[in-house]
mmCIF file of C-alpha atoms in Angstrom:
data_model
loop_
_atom_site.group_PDB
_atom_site.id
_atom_site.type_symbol
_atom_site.label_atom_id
_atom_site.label_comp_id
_atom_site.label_asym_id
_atom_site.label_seq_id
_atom_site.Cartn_x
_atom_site.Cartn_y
_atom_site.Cartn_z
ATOM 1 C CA UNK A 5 111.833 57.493 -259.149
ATOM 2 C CA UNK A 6 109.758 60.715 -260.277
ATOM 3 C CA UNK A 7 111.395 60.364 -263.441
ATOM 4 C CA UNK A 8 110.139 56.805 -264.290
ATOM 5 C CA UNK A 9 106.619 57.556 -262.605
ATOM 6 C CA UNK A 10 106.249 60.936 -264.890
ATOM 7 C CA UNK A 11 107.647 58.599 -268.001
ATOM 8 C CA UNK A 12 104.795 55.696 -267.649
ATOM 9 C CA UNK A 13 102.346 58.249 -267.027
ATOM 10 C CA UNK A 14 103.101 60.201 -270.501
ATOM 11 C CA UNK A 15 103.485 57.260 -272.092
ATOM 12 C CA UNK A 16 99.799 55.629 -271.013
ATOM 13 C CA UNK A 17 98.231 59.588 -271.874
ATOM 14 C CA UNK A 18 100.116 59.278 -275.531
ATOM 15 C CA UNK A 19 98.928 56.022 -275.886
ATOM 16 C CA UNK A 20 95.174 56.301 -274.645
ATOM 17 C CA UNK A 21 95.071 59.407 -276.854
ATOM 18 C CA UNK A 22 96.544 57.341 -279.738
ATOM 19 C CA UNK A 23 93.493 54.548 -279.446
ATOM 20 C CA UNK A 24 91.208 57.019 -279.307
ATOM 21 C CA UNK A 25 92.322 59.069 -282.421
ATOM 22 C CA UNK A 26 92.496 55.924 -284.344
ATOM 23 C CA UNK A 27 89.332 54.353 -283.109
ATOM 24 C CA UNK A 28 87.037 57.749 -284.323
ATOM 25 C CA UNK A 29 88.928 57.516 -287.124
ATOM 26 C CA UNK A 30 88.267 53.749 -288.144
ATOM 27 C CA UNK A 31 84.654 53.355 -286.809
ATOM 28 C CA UNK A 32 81.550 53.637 -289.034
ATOM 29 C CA UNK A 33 78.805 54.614 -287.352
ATOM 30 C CA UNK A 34 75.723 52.113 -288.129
ATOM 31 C CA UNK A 35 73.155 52.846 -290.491
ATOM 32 C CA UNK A 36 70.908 53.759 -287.860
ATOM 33 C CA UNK A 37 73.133 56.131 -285.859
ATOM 34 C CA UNK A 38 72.731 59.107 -288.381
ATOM 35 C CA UNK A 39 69.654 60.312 -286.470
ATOM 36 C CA UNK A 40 67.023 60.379 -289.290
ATOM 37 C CA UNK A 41 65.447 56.657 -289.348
ATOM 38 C CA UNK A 42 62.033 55.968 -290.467
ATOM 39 C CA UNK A 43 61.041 51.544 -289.923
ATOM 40 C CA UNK A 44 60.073 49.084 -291.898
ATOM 41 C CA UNK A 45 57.231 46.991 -289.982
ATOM 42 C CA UNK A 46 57.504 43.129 -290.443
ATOM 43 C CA UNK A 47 55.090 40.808 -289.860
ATOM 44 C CA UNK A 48 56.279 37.731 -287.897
ATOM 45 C CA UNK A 49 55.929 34.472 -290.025
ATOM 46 C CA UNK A 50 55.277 30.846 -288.349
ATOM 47 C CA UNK A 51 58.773 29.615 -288.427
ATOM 48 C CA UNK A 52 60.927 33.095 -288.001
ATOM 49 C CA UNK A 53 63.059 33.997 -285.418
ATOM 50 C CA UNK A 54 64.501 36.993 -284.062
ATOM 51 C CA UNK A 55 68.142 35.527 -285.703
ATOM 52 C CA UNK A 56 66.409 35.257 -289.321
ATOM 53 C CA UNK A 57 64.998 38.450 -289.011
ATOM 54 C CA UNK A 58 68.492 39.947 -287.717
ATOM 55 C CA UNK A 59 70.147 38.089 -290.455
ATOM 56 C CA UNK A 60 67.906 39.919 -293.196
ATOM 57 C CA UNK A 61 69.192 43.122 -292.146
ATOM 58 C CA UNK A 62 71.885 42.924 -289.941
ATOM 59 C CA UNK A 63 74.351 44.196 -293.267
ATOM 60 C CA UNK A 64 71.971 47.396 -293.923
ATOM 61 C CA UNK A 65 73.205 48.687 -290.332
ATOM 62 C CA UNK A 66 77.331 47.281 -290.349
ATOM 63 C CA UNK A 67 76.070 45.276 -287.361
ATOM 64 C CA UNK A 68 76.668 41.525 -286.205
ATOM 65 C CA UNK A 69 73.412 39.306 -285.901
ATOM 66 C CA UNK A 70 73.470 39.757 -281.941
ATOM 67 C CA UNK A 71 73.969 43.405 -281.902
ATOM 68 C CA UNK A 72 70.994 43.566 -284.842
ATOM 69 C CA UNK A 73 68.324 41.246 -282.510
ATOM 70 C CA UNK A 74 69.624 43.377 -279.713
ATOM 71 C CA UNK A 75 68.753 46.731 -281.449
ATOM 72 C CA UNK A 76 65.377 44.773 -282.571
ATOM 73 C CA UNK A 77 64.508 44.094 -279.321
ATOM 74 C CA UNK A 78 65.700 47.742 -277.721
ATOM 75 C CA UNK A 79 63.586 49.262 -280.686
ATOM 76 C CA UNK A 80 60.806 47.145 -280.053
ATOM 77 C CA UNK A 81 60.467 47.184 -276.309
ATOM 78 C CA UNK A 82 60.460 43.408 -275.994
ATOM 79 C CA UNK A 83 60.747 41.640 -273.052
ATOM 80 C CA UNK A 84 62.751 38.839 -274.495
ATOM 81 C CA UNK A 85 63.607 36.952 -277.588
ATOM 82 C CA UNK A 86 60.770 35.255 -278.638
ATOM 83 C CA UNK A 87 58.295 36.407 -281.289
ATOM 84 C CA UNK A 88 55.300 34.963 -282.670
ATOM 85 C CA UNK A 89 53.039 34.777 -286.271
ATOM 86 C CA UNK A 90 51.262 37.746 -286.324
ATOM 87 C CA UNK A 91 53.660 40.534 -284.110
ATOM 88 C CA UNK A 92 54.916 43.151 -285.874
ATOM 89 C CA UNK A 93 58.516 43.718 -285.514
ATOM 90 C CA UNK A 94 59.630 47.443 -286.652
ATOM 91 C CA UNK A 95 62.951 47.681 -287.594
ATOM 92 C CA UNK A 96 64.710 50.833 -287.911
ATOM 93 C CA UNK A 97 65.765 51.889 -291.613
ATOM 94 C CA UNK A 98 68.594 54.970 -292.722
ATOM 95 C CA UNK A 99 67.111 57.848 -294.658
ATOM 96 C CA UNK A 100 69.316 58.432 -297.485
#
């Protein structure tokens, strides 16, 4: 019975350290992870939403729409999703 025990356990370690190798070896960090960001500052349009404005640059950062007009609204310090003509959005850029 030790045997089997001591057998699943090694092979959950090898395999948790396997997924973990592989995953820091496969991810790319987002744009905005390096550290050194400076913002572009957008000025809400009648008609815009947080989507469109995630969609613009959701491929600059290797990010899906969500994650983008979550990191919008983290960056921002909104209280919610909607925007309106006028507010300006900042979104955070690389430096390259």
């Amino acid at each position: 019975m030790r045997a089997i025990v001591f057998g699943f356990t090694m092979m959950v370690l090898l395999f948790t350290s396997l997924f973990h190798i592989v995953g820091n070896i496969t991810w790319t960090k987002p744009a905005y992870a390096s550290g050194l960001t400076s913002y572009e500052q957008v000025i809400v349009q009648s008609g815009d939403s947080l989507w469109k404005i995630a969609d613009q640059f959701n491929e600059d950062h290797q990010l899906t729409i969500p994650q983008m007009i979550q990191l919008i609204i983290d960056e921002n310090q909104l209280d919610s999703a909607y925007i309106y003509p006028g507010q300006q959005i900042h979104i955070p850029r690389s430096v390259q």
